[in-house]
Amino acid sequence: MKRPPHIHHTLLILVFLAWISVPLAYRLFRPAGAGISRAENRVLAPKPVLRAASLRAYPAAWEKYFNDHFFLRHELIHLNTLVVDYYLFKRSPIPSEVAFGQGGWIYATGSEREIYEGRNQPGTARLMEIAGELHRRALEYRAMGIIFYVAVAPMKCDVYPEFLPGNFIRSEKPAFPDELMTILARDTLCHLVNLKDSLVAAKKSGWLFYRTDSHWNGLGAWYSYRGIVNRIHRDFPAVKPLDMGEFRLSGYRHEAGNLATMAGLQQHITEVFVTPGVVNPRSQELPKFGYPPPPLFGYPAEYELVRGIPDHSLPRAVVIRDSFFASLIPLFSEHFSRSVYIFDAWKYGPNPEITGHEKPDIVLLEIYTPNLLNIRADHPKK
């Protein structure tokens, strides 16, 4: 007499049948719309309709649809990127935009890598044009009683080259930003603050950039702030950098940064994000004047930010900035009766209508290294 199969065999068979039925149920009951893959920034292939006139094209169309919509497609693609590309082989799925380095570090490629490897050399004439434009602005500001400063935010690969992929080869010749810094350093009106030197010197104090983001972290913001304010202090003795005891860092764990997001890893890895602040802040957020942002600017709420301290003995400042300066705003604002921050869509223009209205004592242009080439002659119409 045969013994009935053990109950756990039966359960195993039922579980197996249920599991292999899930993809079929997923296809049957999932909406037939095309859908959008946000990670891949494209519309997924729609489900084809079987018609007599399109019989020959139907198999290929169905294959495209199946490849785009098979069960757990999104999760499996990102799991492959995480395990195979990120951890095992350090192989970026989008090498034209990001590269996976050592120890989980992710770097921007594109213009950053071209600069690092010396493949983006605009030539002496273009560098002199940039330097000449900044000098012209310094002259116009001086005529208005304004002192002009330029702070250049470095690329992560220049501060932490030790974690770069092995196929990043630094140019033996000076990269164009270094050549431009040499030219600007000789200008006695356009006061240069080369933050790369400050941050490289501060590396022994702790991590200064995020592993998964292109920006400096809260500690990197602190040392960048110190570098800028120390330079301003030479012209405005009342502007003294805060002491370390007046400074605080707040950390929170969050989805990984912008470089990881570009690679589709933001839901799989996290990083501790650190924001800088002041222990007893004096500056407060003030109403915006309402300067109109550039058309189609993606961050209109960030275009104009205003902070102030009710102390008219302090100078006034206008800062033309990009995203790197966002973490410096709480610190920098502690030194000015009114500080206006303008994020002008990476144009880095002189913004004469704003400086003319605000009548600041200083104008600070903060610019990310690759964007130095964005500086163009922007003479106001007379």
Coordinates of C-alpha atoms in Angstrom, one line a residue:
M1 CA 0.0 0.0 0.0
K2 CA 1.4 3.4 -1.0
R3 CA 2.0 5.9 1.7
P4 CA 0.4 9.3 1.0
P5 CA 2.9 12.1 0.3
H6 CA 4.0 14.0 3.3
I7 CA 2.1 17.2 3.9
H8 CA 5.1 19.4 3.5
H9 CA 5.6 18.0 0.0
T10 CA 2.1 19.1 -0.9
L11 CA 2.6 22.5 0.6
L12 CA 5.8 22.9 -1.3
I13 CA 4.1 22.1 -4.6
L14 CA 1.2 24.5 -3.8
V15 CA 3.7 27.3 -2.9
F16 CA 5.6 26.6 -6.1
L17 CA 2.5 26.7 -8.3
A18 CA 1.3 29.9 -6.6
W19 CA 4.7 31.6 -7.1
I20 CA 4.9 30.8 -10.8
S21 CA 1.4 32.0 -11.3
V22 CA 2.2 35.4 -9.9
P23 CA 3.7 36.8 -13.1
L24 CA 0.7 35.5 -15.1
A25 CA -1.7 37.2 -12.7
Y26 CA 0.5 40.4 -12.8
R27 CA 0.2 40.5 -16.6
L28 CA -3.5 39.7 -16.7
F29 CA -4.6 42.3 -14.1
R30 CA -2.0 45.0 -14.5
P31 CA -3.3 48.1 -16.5
A32 CA -2.4 47.9 -20.1
G33 CA -1.2 51.6 -20.3
A34 CA 2.3 52.2 -21.6
G35 CA 3.7 53.6 -18.3
I36 CA 6.8 55.6 -17.8
S37 CA 10.1 54.5 -16.4
R38 CA 11.4 57.5 -14.3
A39 CA 14.7 55.8 -13.7
E40 CA 15.3 55.4 -17.5
N41 CA 13.5 58.6 -18.4
R42 CA 11.4 57.0 -21.2
V43 CA 8.0 55.7 -22.0
L44 CA 7.7 51.9 -21.7
A45 CA 6.6 49.9 -24.8
P46 CA 2.7 49.6 -25.0
K47 CA 0.9 46.3 -25.2
P48 CA 0.5 45.5 -28.9
V49 CA -2.9 44.8 -30.4
L50 CA -3.1 41.7 -32.7
R51 CA -4.4 42.7 -36.1
A52 CA -4.3 40.9 -39.4
A53 CA -2.5 43.9 -41.0
S54 CA 0.3 43.8 -38.5
L55 CA 1.0 40.1 -38.0
R56 CA 4.6 40.3 -39.1
A57 CA 5.4 43.1 -36.7
Y58 CA 3.4 41.6 -33.8
P59 CA 6.1 39.2 -32.4
A60 CA 8.8 41.9 -32.2
A61 CA 6.3 44.4 -30.6
W62 CA 5.2 41.7 -28.1
E63 CA 8.9 41.0 -27.2
K64 CA 9.5 44.7 -26.6
Y65 CA 6.4 44.9 -24.4
F66 CA 7.3 41.8 -22.4
N67 CA 10.8 43.0 -21.9
D68 CA 9.5 46.3 -20.5
H69 CA 6.8 44.9 -18.3
F70 CA 7.9 41.5 -17.0
F71 CA 7.3 40.8 -13.3
L72 CA 9.6 42.7 -10.9
R73 CA 11.4 44.3 -13.9
H74 CA 12.2 47.5 -12.1
E75 CA 13.3 45.8 -8.9
L76 CA 15.5 43.2 -10.7
I77 CA 17.2 45.9 -12.9
H78 CA 18.1 47.9 -9.8
L79 CA 19.1 44.9 -7.8
N80 CA 21.5 44.0 -10.7
T81 CA 22.9 47.6 -10.7
L82 CA 23.3 47.4 -6.9
V83 CA 25.0 44.0 -6.6
V84 CA 26.7 43.4 -9.9
D85 CA 27.6 46.9 -11.0
Y86 CA 28.0 48.9 -7.8
Y87 CA 29.4 46.3 -5.3
L88 CA 31.1 43.7 -7.5
F89 CA 32.5 45.2 -10.6
K90 CA 32.3 49.0 -10.0
R91 CA 30.6 49.3 -13.4
S92 CA 28.3 52.2 -13.9
P93 CA 25.1 51.7 -15.9
I94 CA 25.5 55.3 -17.2
P95 CA 29.3 55.8 -17.6
S96 CA 28.7 59.1 -19.5
E97 CA 27.2 60.6 -16.3
V98 CA 28.5 58.8 -13.2
A99 CA 31.4 56.4 -12.3
F100 CA 31.6 54.0 -9.4
G101 CA 34.9 54.4 -7.5
Q102 CA 36.4 52.7 -4.5
G103 CA 34.7 52.2 -1.2
G104 CA 31.3 53.1 -2.4
W105 CA 32.3 56.5 -3.7
I106 CA 30.4 57.7 -6.8
Y107 CA 31.8 60.5 -9.1
A108 CA 30.3 62.6 -11.8
T109 CA 31.8 62.1 -15.2
G110 CA 31.0 64.2 -18.3
S111 CA 32.6 67.7 -18.0
E112 CA 34.2 66.8 -14.6
R113 CA 36.1 63.9 -16.0
E114 CA 37.1 65.9 -19.1
I115 CA 38.5 68.6 -16.9
Y116 CA 40.3 66.2 -14.6
E117 CA 41.9 64.4 -17.5
G118 CA 42.8 67.6 -19.4
R119 CA 40.4 66.9 -22.3
N120 CA 38.5 70.1 -21.9
Q121 CA 41.0 72.9 -22.6
P122 CA 39.2 76.0 -23.9
G123 CA 42.4 77.8 -24.7
T124 CA 44.1 81.0 -23.4
A125 CA 41.9 83.4 -25.4
R126 CA 38.7 82.0 -23.7
L127 CA 40.3 82.1 -20.3
M128 CA 41.3 85.7 -20.8
E129 CA 37.8 86.5 -21.9
I130 CA 36.4 85.0 -18.6
A131 CA 39.0 86.8 -16.5
G132 CA 38.3 90.0 -18.5
E133 CA 34.6 89.8 -17.9
L134 CA 35.1 89.3 -14.1
H135 CA 37.5 92.2 -14.0
R136 CA 35.0 94.4 -15.9
R137 CA 32.3 93.5 -13.3
A138 CA 34.7 94.3 -10.5
L139 CA 35.3 97.8 -12.0
E140 CA 31.6 98.5 -12.3
Y141 CA 31.0 97.3 -8.7
R142 CA 33.8 99.5 -7.4
A143 CA 32.2 102.5 -9.1
M144 CA 29.1 101.7 -7.0
G145 CA 31.2 101.3 -3.8
I146 CA 31.0 97.5 -3.9
I147 CA 33.8 95.0 -3.4
F148 CA 33.7 91.9 -5.6
Y149 CA 34.7 88.4 -4.5
V150 CA 34.7 85.1 -6.5
A151 CA 34.6 81.8 -4.7
V152 CA 35.2 78.6 -6.8
A153 CA 33.7 75.4 -5.5
P154 CA 35.9 72.4 -6.4
M155 CA 35.0 69.1 -8.0
K156 CA 34.9 66.1 -5.7
C157 CA 37.5 64.3 -7.8
D158 CA 40.0 67.1 -7.1
V159 CA 39.5 66.8 -3.3
Y160 CA 39.2 63.0 -3.1
P161 CA 41.1 61.6 -6.1
E162 CA 42.2 58.5 -4.0
F163 CA 38.8 56.9 -4.4
L164 CA 38.5 57.4 -8.2
P165 CA 38.1 54.5 -10.6
G166 CA 41.4 53.3 -11.9
N167 CA 40.6 54.5 -15.4
F168 CA 40.6 58.1 -14.4
I169 CA 44.0 59.5 -15.4
R170 CA 44.9 63.0 -14.2
S171 CA 46.3 65.3 -16.8
E172 CA 50.0 66.0 -16.5
K173 CA 49.4 69.5 -17.7
P174 CA 47.4 72.0 -15.5
A175 CA 43.7 71.8 -16.1
F176 CA 42.0 74.9 -17.4
P177 CA 40.5 75.9 -14.0
D178 CA 44.0 76.0 -12.5
E179 CA 45.2 78.2 -15.3
L180 CA 42.2 80.5 -14.8
M181 CA 42.9 80.6 -11.1
T182 CA 46.5 81.8 -11.8
I183 CA 45.2 84.6 -14.0
L184 CA 42.5 85.7 -11.5
A185 CA 44.9 85.6 -8.5
R186 CA 46.8 88.5 -10.2
D187 CA 43.7 90.6 -10.3
T188 CA 43.7 93.1 -7.5
L189 CA 40.0 94.1 -7.9
C190 CA 38.4 90.7 -8.4
H191 CA 39.2 88.9 -5.1
L192 CA 39.5 85.2 -5.7
V193 CA 38.8 82.5 -3.1
N194 CA 40.1 79.2 -4.3
L195 CA 38.2 76.7 -2.1
K196 CA 40.0 73.7 -3.5
D197 CA 43.1 74.5 -1.6
S198 CA 41.1 75.1 1.6
L199 CA 39.3 71.8 1.4
V200 CA 42.3 69.7 0.5
A201 CA 44.1 71.2 3.5
A202 CA 41.1 70.4 5.7
K203 CA 40.7 66.7 4.7
K204 CA 42.5 65.5 7.9
S205 CA 39.6 67.0 9.9
G206 CA 37.0 64.5 8.5
W207 CA 35.0 63.7 5.4
L208 CA 34.1 66.8 3.5
F209 CA 32.1 65.4 0.6
Y210 CA 29.3 62.9 0.3
R211 CA 30.1 59.5 -1.1
T212 CA 27.0 59.4 -3.3
D213 CA 26.5 63.1 -4.1
S214 CA 28.5 65.7 -6.0
H215 CA 28.3 68.3 -3.2
W216 CA 30.3 68.9 -0.1
N217 CA 28.7 67.9 3.2
G218 CA 28.1 70.0 6.3
L219 CA 31.8 69.9 7.4
G220 CA 32.9 70.8 3.9
A221 CA 30.5 73.7 4.0
W222 CA 32.0 74.8 7.2
Y223 CA 35.5 75.0 5.8
S224 CA 34.3 76.6 2.6
Y225 CA 32.5 79.2 4.7
R226 CA 35.6 79.9 6.7
G227 CA 37.7 80.3 3.6
I228 CA 35.3 82.9 2.1
V229 CA 34.7 84.9 5.3
N230 CA 38.4 84.9 6.2
R231 CA 39.0 86.6 2.8
I232 CA 36.2 89.1 3.3
H233 CA 37.5 89.9 6.8
R234 CA 40.6 91.4 5.3
D235 CA 38.4 94.2 3.8
F236 CA 35.7 94.3 6.5
P237 CA 37.3 93.7 9.9
A238 CA 33.9 93.4 11.6
V239 CA 33.2 90.3 9.5
K240 CA 34.9 87.6 11.6
P241 CA 34.2 83.9 11.0
L242 CA 32.3 82.0 13.7
D243 CA 34.2 79.9 16.1
M244 CA 33.8 76.1 16.0
G245 CA 31.9 76.3 19.3
E246 CA 29.3 78.5 17.6
F247 CA 28.8 75.9 14.8
R248 CA 26.8 72.7 14.9
L249 CA 26.1 69.8 12.6
S250 CA 22.8 67.9 12.4
G251 CA 22.8 64.5 10.7
Y252 CA 20.0 62.3 9.3
R253 CA 20.0 59.2 7.2
H254 CA 18.3 59.5 3.8
E255 CA 18.2 58.0 0.4
A256 CA 21.6 58.4 -1.3
G257 CA 22.5 61.6 -3.2
N258 CA 22.2 62.9 -6.7
L259 CA 24.8 60.7 -8.3
A260 CA 23.3 57.5 -6.9
T261 CA 19.9 58.7 -8.1
M262 CA 21.2 59.1 -11.6
A263 CA 22.4 55.5 -11.4
G264 CA 19.1 54.3 -10.1
L265 CA 20.4 53.4 -6.7
Q266 CA 18.5 55.9 -4.5
Q267 CA 16.1 53.3 -3.2
H268 CA 18.8 50.8 -2.3
I269 CA 21.5 52.7 -0.6
T270 CA 21.4 55.5 2.0
E271 CA 23.8 58.0 3.3
V272 CA 24.0 60.2 6.4
F273 CA 23.3 63.8 5.3
V274 CA 24.8 66.5 7.5
T275 CA 23.5 70.0 7.6
P276 CA 25.5 72.9 9.2
G277 CA 23.9 75.5 11.5
V278 CA 24.6 78.1 14.1
V279 CA 24.1 77.4 17.9
N280 CA 22.5 80.8 18.6
P281 CA 21.7 82.3 15.2
R282 CA 21.1 86.1 14.9
S283 CA 19.9 86.1 11.3
Q284 CA 16.3 85.6 10.3
E285 CA 14.6 84.9 7.1
L286 CA 13.1 88.0 5.6
P287 CA 10.4 88.6 2.9
K288 CA 11.6 88.4 -0.7
F289 CA 11.6 91.5 -2.8
G290 CA 10.2 89.5 -5.7
Y291 CA 12.9 89.6 -8.3
P292 CA 11.6 87.6 -11.3
P293 CA 13.4 84.2 -11.9
P294 CA 14.6 83.3 -15.3
P295 CA 12.0 81.8 -17.6
L296 CA 11.6 78.0 -17.2
F297 CA 14.0 77.9 -14.2
G298 CA 13.3 74.6 -12.5
Y299 CA 13.7 75.9 -8.9
P300 CA 11.8 79.2 -8.8
A301 CA 11.4 79.1 -5.0
E302 CA 15.2 79.0 -4.7
Y303 CA 15.9 81.9 -7.0
E304 CA 15.8 84.6 -4.3
L305 CA 16.4 84.0 -0.6
V306 CA 16.8 86.8 1.9
R307 CA 18.1 86.8 5.5
G308 CA 18.9 89.7 7.8
I309 CA 20.1 90.9 11.2
P310 CA 18.6 94.1 12.7
D311 CA 22.0 95.8 13.0
H312 CA 22.7 98.5 10.5
S313 CA 26.4 98.7 11.4
L314 CA 26.9 95.4 9.6
P315 CA 27.5 95.4 5.8
R316 CA 25.1 94.2 3.2
A317 CA 25.7 91.4 0.7
V318 CA 24.4 90.0 -2.5
V319 CA 25.5 86.4 -3.4
I320 CA 25.1 85.0 -6.9
R321 CA 25.2 81.3 -6.2
D322 CA 24.5 77.7 -7.3
S323 CA 23.5 74.7 -5.2
F324 CA 26.8 74.4 -3.5
F325 CA 26.2 77.6 -1.5
A326 CA 22.8 76.4 -0.1
S327 CA 24.4 74.8 3.0
L328 CA 26.5 78.0 3.6
I329 CA 23.5 80.3 3.8
P330 CA 22.8 79.9 7.6
L331 CA 26.5 80.5 8.4
F332 CA 27.2 83.3 6.0
S333 CA 24.1 85.3 6.9
E334 CA 25.4 85.8 10.5
H335 CA 27.7 88.6 9.3
F336 CA 25.4 90.9 7.3
S337 CA 22.5 93.2 8.1
R338 CA 20.9 92.0 4.8
S339 CA 22.0 89.2 2.6
V340 CA 20.3 88.3 -0.6
Y341 CA 21.0 85.0 -2.4
I342 CA 20.3 84.7 -6.1
F343 CA 20.4 81.3 -7.9
D344 CA 20.2 82.6 -11.5
A345 CA 19.9 79.2 -13.3
W346 CA 23.7 78.7 -13.6
K347 CA 24.1 81.9 -15.6
Y348 CA 26.3 83.5 -13.0
G349 CA 25.5 87.0 -14.4
P350 CA 26.2 90.4 -12.8
N351 CA 22.5 90.9 -12.2
P352 CA 22.8 94.8 -12.3
E353 CA 19.1 95.3 -11.6
I354 CA 19.5 93.4 -8.3
T355 CA 22.8 95.0 -7.1
G356 CA 21.5 98.4 -8.2
H357 CA 18.4 98.0 -6.0
E358 CA 20.0 96.3 -3.0
K359 CA 23.1 98.6 -2.9
P360 CA 25.3 96.0 -1.1
D361 CA 28.7 96.5 0.3
I362 CA 29.9 93.2 -1.2
V363 CA 28.9 91.0 -4.1
L364 CA 30.1 87.4 -3.9
L365 CA 30.0 85.1 -7.0
E366 CA 30.1 81.5 -5.9
I367 CA 30.5 79.1 -8.9
Y368 CA 31.1 75.4 -9.4
T369 CA 34.4 74.7 -11.2
P370 CA 33.0 73.2 -14.4
N371 CA 30.6 76.1 -14.7
L372 CA 33.4 78.6 -15.0
L373 CA 32.9 78.3 -18.8
N374 CA 29.3 79.6 -18.3
I375 CA 30.6 83.1 -17.6
R376 CA 29.9 85.4 -20.5
A377 CA 30.1 89.1 -21.2
D378 CA 26.7 90.3 -20.0
H379 CA 26.8 94.0 -20.4
P380 CA 23.6 95.8 -19.3
K381 CA 21.8 97.8 -22.0
K382 CA 22.3 101.5 -21.6

